[in-house]
Coordinates of N, CA and C in Angstrom, one line a residue:
Chain L
L212 N 0.8 -1.2 0.0 CA 0.0 0.0 0.0 C 0.9 1.2 0.0
A213 N 0.8 2.0 -1.1 CA 1.6 3.2 -1.2 C 1.1 4.3 -0.3
K214 N 1.9 4.8 0.6 CA 1.5 5.8 1.6 C 1.9 7.1 1.0
T215 N 1.1 8.2 1.2 CA 1.4 9.5 0.7 C 1.6 10.5 1.9
T216 N 2.4 11.4 1.6 CA 2.8 12.5 2.5 C 2.6 13.8 1.9
Q217 N 1.8 14.7 2.5 CA 1.5 16.1 2.0 C 1.7 17.1 3.1
P218 N 2.0 18.3 2.8 CA 2.0 19.4 3.8 C 0.6 19.5 4.4
I219 N 0.6 19.7 5.7 CA -0.7 19.8 6.4 C -1.5 21.1 6.0
S220 N -0.7 22.2 5.8 CA -1.4 23.4 5.4 C -0.5 24.2 4.5
M221 N -1.2 25.1 3.7 CA -0.4 26.1 2.9 C -1.3 27.3 2.8
D222 N -0.6 28.5 2.6 CA -1.3 29.8 2.4 C -0.8 30.4 1.1
S223 N -1.7 31.1 0.5 CA -1.3 31.9 -0.7 C -2.3 33.0 -0.9
Y224 N -2.1 33.7 -2.0 CA -3.0 34.9 -2.2 C -3.7 34.8 -3.6
E225 N -4.8 35.5 -3.7 CA -5.5 35.5 -5.0 C -4.6 35.8 -6.1
G226 N -4.8 35.1 -7.2 CA -4.0 35.4 -8.4 C -2.7 34.7 -8.6
Q227 N -2.3 34.1 -7.5 CA -1.0 33.4 -7.5 C -1.2 31.9 -8.0
E228 N -0.1 31.3 -8.4 CA -0.1 29.9 -8.8 C 0.3 29.2 -7.5
V229 N -0.4 28.1 -7.2 CA -0.1 27.3 -6.0 C 0.3 25.9 -6.4
N230 N 1.4 25.4 -5.9 CA 1.8 24.1 -6.1 C 1.8 23.3 -4.8
I231 N 1.2 22.1 -4.8 CA 1.1 21.3 -3.7 C 1.8 20.0 -4.0
T232 N 2.8 19.6 -3.3 CA 3.6 18.4 -3.6 C 3.2 17.2 -2.7
C233 N 3.1 16.1 -3.2 CA 2.8 14.9 -2.5 C 3.9 13.9 -2.7
S234 N 4.4 13.3 -1.6 CA 5.4 12.2 -1.7 C 4.8 10.9 -1.6
H235 N 5.2 10.0 -2.5 CA 4.7 8.6 -2.5 C 5.9 7.7 -2.9
N236 N 6.8 7.5 -2.0 CA 8.1 6.9 -2.3 C 8.0 5.4 -2.7
N237 N 6.9 4.7 -2.2 CA 6.8 3.3 -2.5 C 5.7 3.0 -3.5
I238 N 5.5 3.9 -4.4 CA 4.4 3.8 -5.4 C 4.8 2.5 -6.3
A239 N 3.7 1.8 -6.6 CA 3.9 0.6 -7.4 C 3.8 0.9 -8.9
T240 N 4.3 0.0 -9.7 CA 4.3 0.2 -11.2 C 3.0 0.5 -11.8
N241 N 1.9 -0.1 -11.3 CA 0.6 0.1 -11.9 C -0.2 1.1 -11.2
D242 N 0.3 1.8 -10.2 CA -0.5 2.8 -9.4 C -0.7 4.1 -10.2
Y243 N -1.9 4.6 -10.1 CA -2.2 5.9 -10.6 C -2.3 6.9 -9.5
I244 N -2.1 8.2 -9.8 CA -2.1 9.3 -8.8 C -3.3 10.1 -9.0
T245 N -4.1 10.3 -8.0 CA -5.4 11.1 -8.1 C -5.4 12.1 -7.1
W246 N -5.9 13.3 -7.4 CA -6.1 14.4 -6.5 C -7.6 14.8 -6.4
Y247 N -8.0 15.1 -5.2 CA -9.3 15.5 -4.9 C -9.3 16.8 -4.1
Q248 N -10.5 17.5 -4.2 CA -10.7 18.8 -3.5 C -11.9 18.6 -2.6
Q249 N -11.8 19.0 -1.3 CA -13.0 19.0 -0.5 C -13.3 20.3 0.2
F250 N -14.5 20.7 0.1 CA -15.0 21.9 0.9 C -15.7 21.4 2.1
P251 N -15.9 22.2 3.2 CA -16.5 21.8 4.4 C -18.0 21.3 4.1
S252 N -18.3 20.2 4.8 CA -19.7 19.6 4.7 C -20.0 19.2 3.3
Q253 N -19.0 18.9 2.4 CA -19.3 18.3 1.1 C -18.4 17.1 0.9
G254 N -18.7 16.3 -0.1 CA -17.9 15.2 -0.4 C -16.7 15.7 -1.3
P255 N -15.6 14.9 -1.3 CA -14.5 15.3 -2.1 C -14.9 15.3 -3.6
R256 N -14.2 16.2 -4.3 CA -14.4 16.3 -5.8 C -13.2 15.9 -6.5
F257 N -13.3 15.1 -7.5 CA -12.1 14.7 -8.4 C -11.6 16.0 -9.1
I258 N -10.3 16.1 -9.0 CA -9.6 17.2 -9.7 C -8.9 16.7 -11.0
I259 N -8.0 15.8 -10.8 CA -7.1 15.4 -11.9 C -6.5 14.0 -11.5
Q260 N -6.1 13.3 -12.5 CA -5.4 12.0 -12.3 C -4.4 11.8 -13.4
G261 N -3.3 11.1 -13.0 CA -2.2 10.9 -13.9 C -1.4 9.7 -13.6
Y262 N -0.6 9.2 -14.5 CA 0.3 8.1 -14.3 C 1.8 8.5 -14.4
K263 N 2.1 9.3 -15.4 CA 3.5 9.9 -15.5 C 3.5 11.2 -16.3
T264 N 4.6 11.8 -16.3 CA 4.8 13.1 -16.9 C 3.8 14.2 -16.5
K265 N 3.1 14.8 -17.4 CA 2.3 15.9 -17.1 C 0.9 15.7 -17.7
V266 N -0.1 16.1 -16.8 CA -1.5 16.0 -17.2 C -2.1 17.4 -17.0
T267 N -2.9 17.9 -17.9 CA -3.5 19.2 -17.7 C -5.0 19.1 -18.0
N268 N -5.8 19.7 -17.2 CA -7.2 19.9 -17.6 C -7.6 21.3 -17.4
E269 N -8.9 21.6 -17.3 CA -9.4 23.0 -17.3 C -9.2 23.7 -15.9
V270 N -8.9 22.9 -14.9 CA -8.7 23.5 -13.6 C -7.3 23.3 -13.0
A271 N -6.6 22.4 -13.4 CA -5.3 22.1 -12.8 C -4.3 21.4 -13.7
S272 N -3.1 21.4 -13.3 CA -2.0 20.5 -13.9 C -1.4 19.6 -12.9
L273 N -1.0 18.5 -13.3 CA -0.4 17.5 -12.5 C 1.0 17.1 -13.1
F274 N 2.0 17.3 -12.3 CA 3.4 17.0 -12.8 C 3.9 15.8 -12.0
I275 N 4.4 14.8 -12.7 CA 4.9 13.6 -12.2 C 6.3 13.4 -12.7
P276 N 7.3 13.4 -11.9 CA 8.7 13.1 -12.4 C 8.9 11.7 -12.8
A277 N 10.0 11.4 -13.5 CA 10.2 10.1 -14.1 C 10.2 9.0 -13.0
D278 N 10.7 9.2 -11.8 CA 10.7 8.2 -10.8 C 9.4 8.0 -10.1
R279 N 8.4 8.9 -10.4 CA 7.1 8.8 -9.9 C 7.0 8.7 -8.3
K280 N 8.0 9.1 -7.6 CA 8.0 9.1 -6.2 C 7.4 10.3 -5.6
S281 N 7.0 11.2 -6.4 CA 6.2 12.4 -5.9 C 5.4 12.9 -7.1
S282 N 4.5 13.8 -6.7 CA 3.7 14.5 -7.7 C 3.3 15.9 -7.2
T283 N 3.1 16.8 -8.2 CA 2.8 18.2 -7.8 C 1.5 18.6 -8.5
L284 N 0.5 19.0 -7.7 CA -0.7 19.6 -8.2 C -0.5 21.1 -8.3
S285 N -0.7 21.6 -9.5 CA -0.5 23.0 -9.8 C -1.9 23.7 -10.1
L286 N -2.2 24.7 -9.3 CA -3.5 25.4 -9.4 C -3.1 26.8 -9.9
P287 N -3.4 27.2 -11.2 CA -3.1 28.5 -11.7 C -4.0 29.6 -11.2
R288 N -3.5 30.7 -10.9 CA -4.3 31.9 -10.6 C -5.4 31.6 -9.6
V289 N -5.1 31.2 -8.4 CA -6.1 30.8 -7.4 C -7.0 32.0 -7.0
S290 N -8.2 31.6 -6.6 CA -9.1 32.6 -6.0 C -9.5 32.2 -4.6
L291 N -10.3 33.0 -3.9 CA -10.7 32.7 -2.6 C -11.5 31.4 -2.5
S292 N -12.2 31.1 -3.6 CA -13.0 29.9 -3.6 C -12.2 28.6 -3.7
D293 N -10.9 28.7 -3.9 CA -10.0 27.6 -4.0 C -9.6 27.1 -2.6
T294 N -10.0 27.9 -1.5 CA -9.7 27.5 -0.2 C -10.4 26.2 0.1
A295 N -9.7 25.1 0.4 CA -10.3 23.8 0.6 C -9.2 22.9 1.1
V296 N -9.6 21.6 1.3 CA -8.6 20.6 1.6 C -8.3 19.8 0.3
Y297 N -7.1 19.5 0.0 CA -6.7 18.8 -1.2 C -6.0 17.5 -0.8
Y298 N -6.5 16.4 -1.4 CA -6.0 15.1 -1.0 C -5.3 14.5 -2.3
C299 N -4.2 13.8 -2.0 CA -3.5 13.0 -3.0 C -3.7 11.6 -2.6
L300 N -4.1 10.8 -3.6 CA -4.2 9.3 -3.4 C -3.4 8.6 -4.5
V301 N -2.8 7.5 -4.1 CA -2.1 6.6 -5.0 C -2.9 5.3 -5.0
R302 N -3.4 4.9 -6.2 CA -4.3 3.8 -6.2 C -3.8 2.7 -7.2
G303 N -3.8 1.5 -6.6 CA -3.6 0.3 -7.4 C -5.0 -0.3 -7.6
G304 N -5.1 -1.6 -7.6 CA -6.4 -2.3 -7.8 C -7.1 -2.5 -6.5
G305 N -8.4 -2.7 -6.6 CA -9.2 -3.0 -5.4 C -9.3 -1.9 -4.4
A306 N -9.3 -2.3 -3.1 CA -9.4 -1.3 -2.0 C -8.1 -0.6 -1.8
D307 N -7.0 -1.0 -2.4 CA -5.7 -0.4 -2.2 C -5.8 1.1 -2.7
G308 N -5.4 2.0 -1.9 CA -5.4 3.4 -2.4 C -6.7 4.1 -2.2
L309 N -7.6 3.5 -1.4 CA -8.9 4.2 -1.1 C -8.8 4.9 0.2
T310 N -7.7 4.9 0.8 CA -7.5 5.5 2.1 C -7.1 6.9 1.9
F311 N -7.9 7.9 2.4 CA -7.5 9.3 2.4 C -6.7 9.6 3.6
G312 N -5.6 10.4 3.3 CA -4.8 10.9 4.4 C -5.5 12.2 5.0
K313 N -4.6 13.0 5.7 CA -5.2 14.3 6.3 C -5.3 15.4 5.2
G314 N -4.6 15.2 4.1 CA -4.7 16.2 3.0 C -4.0 17.5 3.4
T315 N -4.0 18.4 2.4 CA -3.4 19.8 2.6 C -4.5 20.8 2.7
H316 N -4.6 21.5 3.8 CA -5.5 22.6 3.9 C -5.0 23.9 3.3
L317 N -5.5 24.2 2.1 CA -5.0 25.4 1.4 C -5.9 26.6 1.7
I318 N -5.3 27.7 2.2 CA -6.0 28.9 2.5 C -5.6 30.0 1.6
I319 N -6.5 30.6 0.9 CA -6.2 31.7 -0.1 C -6.7 33.0 0.5
Q320 N -5.9 33.9 0.6 CA -6.2 35.2 1.2 C -6.3 36.3 0.1
P321 N -7.1 37.3 0.4 CA -7.3 38.4 -0.6 C -6.0 39.1 -0.9
Chain F
E260 N -23.8 19.3 -9.0 CA -24.4 18.0 -9.2 C -23.3 17.0 -9.5
T261 N -23.2 16.0 -8.6 CA -22.1 15.1 -8.8 C -22.6 13.8 -9.4
G262 N -23.9 13.6 -9.5 CA -24.4 12.3 -10.0 C -24.6 11.3 -8.9
V263 N -24.2 11.7 -7.7 CA -24.4 10.8 -6.5 C -25.2 11.5 -5.5
T264 N -26.4 11.0 -5.2 CA -27.4 11.7 -4.3 C -27.5 10.9 -3.0
Q265 N -27.3 11.6 -1.9 CA -27.5 11.0 -0.6 C -28.7 11.6 0.1
T266 N -29.5 10.8 0.8 CA -30.6 11.2 1.6 C -30.6 10.4 2.9
P267 N -31.0 11.1 4.0 CA -31.2 12.5 4.2 C -29.9 13.3 4.2
R268 N -29.9 14.6 4.1 CA -28.7 15.3 4.3 C -28.3 15.5 5.8
H269 N -29.3 15.5 6.6 CA -29.1 15.6 8.1 C -30.0 14.6 8.8
L270 N -29.4 14.0 9.9 CA -30.2 13.1 10.6 C -29.8 13.1 12.1
V271 N -30.8 13.3 12.9 CA -30.5 13.2 14.4 C -31.3 12.0 14.9
M272 N -30.6 11.2 15.7 CA -31.3 10.0 16.2 C -30.7 9.7 17.6
G273 N -31.6 9.0 18.3 CA -31.2 8.5 19.6 C -30.4 7.2 19.5
M274 N -29.8 6.8 20.6 CA -29.0 5.6 20.5 C -29.8 4.3 20.3
T275 N -31.1 4.4 20.6 CA -31.8 3.2 20.5 C -32.6 3.1 19.2
N276 N -32.6 4.2 18.4 CA -33.3 4.2 17.1 C -32.7 3.3 16.1
K277 N -33.5 3.1 15.0 CA -33.0 2.4 13.8 C -33.4 3.3 12.7
K278 N -32.4 3.6 11.9 CA -32.6 4.5 10.7 C -31.7 3.9 9.5
S279 N -32.0 4.4 8.4 CA -31.2 4.0 7.2 C -30.7 5.3 6.4
L280 N -29.5 5.2 5.9 CA -29.0 6.2 5.0 C -29.1 5.6 3.5
K281 N -29.5 6.5 2.6 CA -29.6 6.1 1.2 C -28.7 6.8 0.3
C282 N -28.2 6.1 -0.7 CA -27.3 6.6 -1.7 C -27.7 6.1 -3.1
E283 N -27.8 7.0 -4.0 CA -28.2 6.6 -5.4 C -27.2 7.3 -6.4
Q284 N -26.7 6.5 -7.3 CA -25.9 7.1 -8.3 C -26.5 7.0 -9.7
H285 N -26.3 8.0 -10.5 CA -26.9 8.1 -11.9 C -25.8 8.1 -12.9
L286 N -24.7 7.4 -12.6 CA -23.5 7.5 -13.5 C -23.2 6.2 -14.2
G287 N -24.0 5.2 -14.0 CA -23.8 3.9 -14.6 C -22.6 3.2 -14.0
H288 N -22.2 3.5 -12.8 CA -21.0 2.9 -12.2 C -21.4 1.6 -11.6
N289 N -20.4 0.7 -11.3 CA -20.6 -0.6 -10.8 C -20.0 -0.8 -9.4
A290 N -19.3 0.2 -8.9 CA -18.7 0.1 -7.6 C -19.3 1.2 -6.7
M291 N -19.6 0.9 -5.4 CA -20.0 1.9 -4.5 C -19.4 1.8 -3.2
Y292 N -19.3 2.9 -2.5 CA -18.5 2.9 -1.2 C -19.2 3.7 -0.1
W293 N -19.0 3.3 1.1 CA -19.3 4.1 2.2 C -18.1 4.6 3.0
Y294 N -18.0 5.9 3.3 CA -16.9 6.4 4.1 C -17.5 7.2 5.3
K295 N -16.7 7.2 6.4 CA -17.1 8.0 7.5 C -16.1 9.1 7.7
Q296 N -16.5 10.4 8.0 CA -15.6 11.5 8.2 C -16.0 12.1 9.5
S297 N -15.3 11.9 10.6 CA -15.5 12.6 11.8 C -14.8 13.9 11.8
A298 N -15.2 14.8 12.7 CA -14.7 16.2 12.8 C -13.2 16.2 12.8
K299 N -12.7 17.0 11.8 CA -11.2 17.2 11.8 C -10.4 15.9 11.6
K300 N -11.0 14.9 11.0 CA -10.3 13.6 10.8 C -10.4 13.3 9.3
P301 N -9.4 12.4 8.9 CA -9.5 12.0 7.5 C -10.7 11.1 7.2
L302 N -11.1 10.9 6.0 CA -12.1 10.0 5.6 C -11.7 8.6 6.0
E303 N -12.6 7.8 6.5 CA -12.3 6.4 6.8 C -13.2 5.5 5.9
L304 N -12.6 4.6 5.2 CA -13.3 3.7 4.3 C -14.0 2.7 5.2
M305 N -15.3 2.5 4.9 CA -16.1 1.5 5.7 C -16.4 0.3 4.9
F306 N -17.1 0.4 3.8 CA -17.5 -0.7 3.0 C -17.3 -0.4 1.5
V307 N -17.0 -1.5 0.7 CA -16.9 -1.4 -0.7 C -17.8 -2.5 -1.3
Y308 N -18.5 -2.1 -2.3 CA -19.3 -3.0 -3.1 C -18.9 -2.9 -4.6
N309 N -18.7 -4.1 -5.2 CA -18.4 -4.1 -6.6 C -19.3 -5.1 -7.3
F310 N -20.1 -4.6 -8.3 CA -21.1 -5.3 -8.9 C -22.0 -6.0 -7.9
K311 N -22.5 -5.2 -6.9 CA -23.4 -5.6 -5.8 C -22.8 -6.6 -4.8
E312 N -21.6 -7.0 -5.0 CA -21.0 -7.9 -4.0 C -20.1 -7.1 -3.1
Q313 N -20.2 -7.3 -1.8 CA -19.3 -6.6 -0.8 C -17.9 -7.2 -0.9
T314 N -16.9 -6.3 -1.2 CA -15.6 -6.7 -1.4 C -14.6 -6.2 -0.3
E315 N -15.2 -5.3 0.6 CA -14.3 -4.8 1.6 C -15.2 -4.4 2.8
N316 N -14.8 -4.8 4.0 CA -15.5 -4.4 5.2 C -14.3 -4.0 6.1
N317 N -14.1 -2.7 6.3 CA -12.9 -2.2 7.0 C -13.1 -2.3 8.5
S318 N -13.4 -3.5 9.1 CA -13.5 -3.7 10.5 C -14.6 -2.8 11.1
V319 N -15.7 -2.7 10.4 CA -16.7 -1.8 10.9 C -17.6 -2.5 11.9
P320 N -18.0 -1.8 13.0 CA -18.9 -2.5 14.0 C -20.2 -2.9 13.4
S321 N -20.8 -4.0 13.9 CA -22.0 -4.6 13.3 C -23.2 -3.7 13.5
R322 N -23.1 -2.6 14.3 CA -24.3 -1.7 14.3 C -24.5 -0.9 13.0
F323 N -23.5 -1.0 12.1 CA -23.6 -0.5 10.8 C -23.8 -1.7 9.8
S324 N -24.9 -1.7 9.1 CA -25.2 -2.8 8.2 C -25.4 -2.3 6.8
P325 N -24.5 -2.6 5.8 CA -24.7 -2.1 4.5 C -25.6 -3.0 3.7
E326 N -26.2 -2.4 2.6 CA -27.0 -3.2 1.7 C -26.9 -2.6 0.3
C327 N -26.7 -3.4 -0.7 CA -26.6 -3.0 -2.1 C -27.5 -3.8 -2.9
P328 N -28.7 -3.4 -3.1 CA -29.7 -4.2 -3.9 C -29.4 -4.2 -5.4
N329 N -28.7 -3.2 -5.9 CA -28.3 -3.1 -7.3 C -27.2 -2.1 -7.4
S330 N -26.6 -2.0 -8.6 CA -25.4 -1.2 -8.8 C -25.6 0.3 -8.6
S331 N -26.9 0.7 -8.6 CA -27.2 2.1 -8.5 C -27.6 2.6 -7.1
H332 N -27.9 1.7 -6.2 CA -28.3 2.0 -4.9 C -27.5 1.4 -3.8
L333 N -27.3 2.1 -2.7 CA -26.5 1.7 -1.6 C -27.2 2.2 -0.3
F334 N -27.4 1.3 0.7 CA -27.9 1.8 1.9 C -27.0 1.5 3.1
L335 N -27.1 2.3 4.1 CA -26.4 2.0 5.4 C -27.4 2.0 6.5
H336 N -27.7 0.8 7.0 CA -28.7 0.6 8.1 C -28.0 0.8 9.4
L337 N -28.6 1.6 10.3 CA -28.0 2.0 11.5 C -28.9 1.5 12.7
H338 N -28.3 1.0 13.7 CA -29.0 0.6 14.9 C -28.1 0.6 16.1
T339 N -28.7 1.1 17.2 CA -28.0 1.1 18.5 C -26.6 1.8 18.4
L340 N -26.7 3.0 17.8 CA -25.4 3.7 17.6 C -24.9 4.4 18.9
Q341 N -23.7 4.8 18.9 CA -23.0 5.4 20.0 C -22.7 6.9 19.7
P342 N -22.6 7.7 20.7 CA -22.3 9.1 20.4 C -21.1 9.3 19.5
E343 N -20.1 8.5 19.6 CA -18.9 8.6 18.7 C -19.1 8.3 17.3
D344 N -20.3 7.8 17.0 CA -20.7 7.6 15.6 C -21.2 8.8 14.9
S345 N -21.3 9.9 15.6 CA -21.7 11.2 15.0 C -20.6 11.6 14.0
A346 N -21.0 11.8 12.8 CA -20.0 12.1 11.7 C -20.8 12.4 10.4
L347 N -20.0 12.8 9.4 CA -20.5 12.9 8.1 C -20.3 11.6 7.3
Y348 N -21.3 11.0 6.8 CA -21.2 9.7 6.1 C -21.3 10.0 4.6
L349 N -20.3 9.6 3.9 CA -20.2 9.9 2.5 C -20.3 8.6 1.7
C350 N -21.0 8.7 0.6 CA -21.1 7.6 -0.4 C -20.4 8.0 -1.6
A351 N -19.8 7.1 -2.3 CA -19.1 7.3 -3.5 C -19.3 6.2 -4.5
S352 N -19.1 6.5 -5.8 CA -19.2 5.4 -6.8 C -18.0 5.6 -7.8
S353 N -17.7 4.5 -8.5 CA -16.7 4.5 -9.5 C -17.1 3.5 -10.6
R354 N -16.4 3.6 -11.7 CA -16.8 2.7 -12.8 C -16.8 1.2 -12.3
T355 N -15.6 0.8 -11.8 CA -15.6 -0.5 -11.1 C -14.6 -0.4 -9.9
G356 N -14.6 -1.3 -9.0 CA -13.7 -1.3 -7.9 C -12.3 -1.8 -8.2
Q357 N -12.1 -2.3 -9.4 CA -10.8 -2.9 -9.8 C -10.0 -2.0 -10.7
M358 N -10.6 -1.0 -11.2 CA -9.9 -0.2 -12.2 C -9.2 1.0 -11.4
K359 N -7.9 0.9 -11.4 CA -7.1 1.8 -10.6 C -7.2 3.2 -11.2
E360 N -7.5 3.3 -12.4 CA -7.6 4.6 -13.1 C -9.0 5.2 -13.1
S361 N -9.9 4.6 -12.2 CA -11.3 5.0 -12.2 C -11.5 5.9 -11.0
P362 N -11.6 7.2 -11.1 CA -11.8 8.0 -9.9 C -13.1 7.9 -9.3
Q363 N -13.2 8.2 -8.0 CA -14.5 8.1 -7.3 C -15.3 9.4 -7.4
H364 N -16.6 9.3 -7.5 CA -17.5 10.4 -7.4 C -18.3 10.4 -6.1
F365 N -18.2 11.4 -5.4 CA -18.8 11.5 -4.0 C -20.1 12.2 -4.0
G366 N -21.0 11.8 -3.1 CA -22.2 12.6 -2.8 C -21.8 13.6 -1.7
D367 N -22.7 14.4 -1.3 CA -22.4 15.5 -0.3 C -22.6 15.0 1.2
G368 N -23.0 13.7 1.3 CA -23.0 13.2 2.6 C -24.3 13.3 3.4
T369 N -24.4 12.6 4.5 CA -25.4 12.7 5.5 C -24.7 13.1 6.8
R370 N -25.1 14.2 7.4 CA -24.6 14.6 8.7 C -25.4 14.0 9.7
L371 N -24.8 13.0 10.5 CA -25.5 12.2 11.5 C -25.1 12.7 12.9
S372 N -26.1 12.9 13.7 CA -25.8 13.3 15.1 C -26.6 12.3 16.0
I373 N -25.8 11.7 16.9 CA -26.4 10.7 17.9 C -26.5 11.4 19.2
L374 N -27.8 11.4 19.7 CA -28.0 12.0 21.0 C -27.8 11.1 22.2

């Protein structure tokens, strides 16, 4: 079971780019990396998923180095509404990787 | 709108009551999950169903009883709960439980308070 480590909290300001890095040193060959966002009293929302190199969608980018032992979620030009908890999960097959850690509490200030 | 609907959104019950939480997904997924999220704690996986079959029970007390009559519906039957069971209960679904590249879609949960 690949364990993930993220910063507990981060602060930034509106309009800035925010990068949140997740360490997963024992990631397995077939594992995918998935990031979720959660607001208070809501369920987590899928942001982005990747296996290697770089993935980009309309809300974020995910950078994965060649060794895949870490990944970085990049949020361009954040706003106050991006204040949330962000979770990194590494998932293989079955129930493996369905365990959410404490996530990173991102606080965006004006 | 996430495609996963949970009812009720809020529930207050006594320790001797029996109630049920309902989850319905409109995404055509075949795997469904129950999670518990206590205040300021990470999500805890409770149960996993894949094609209506329970594939994971994460050492959950028997006072929580899941039921999955079909791939679109999931229930959590509650009886004789304890105050420490007060939490946000989240349901999720994914295409299958075996596809590692299949992200989960979550409902907004049922906020449960045990008196």
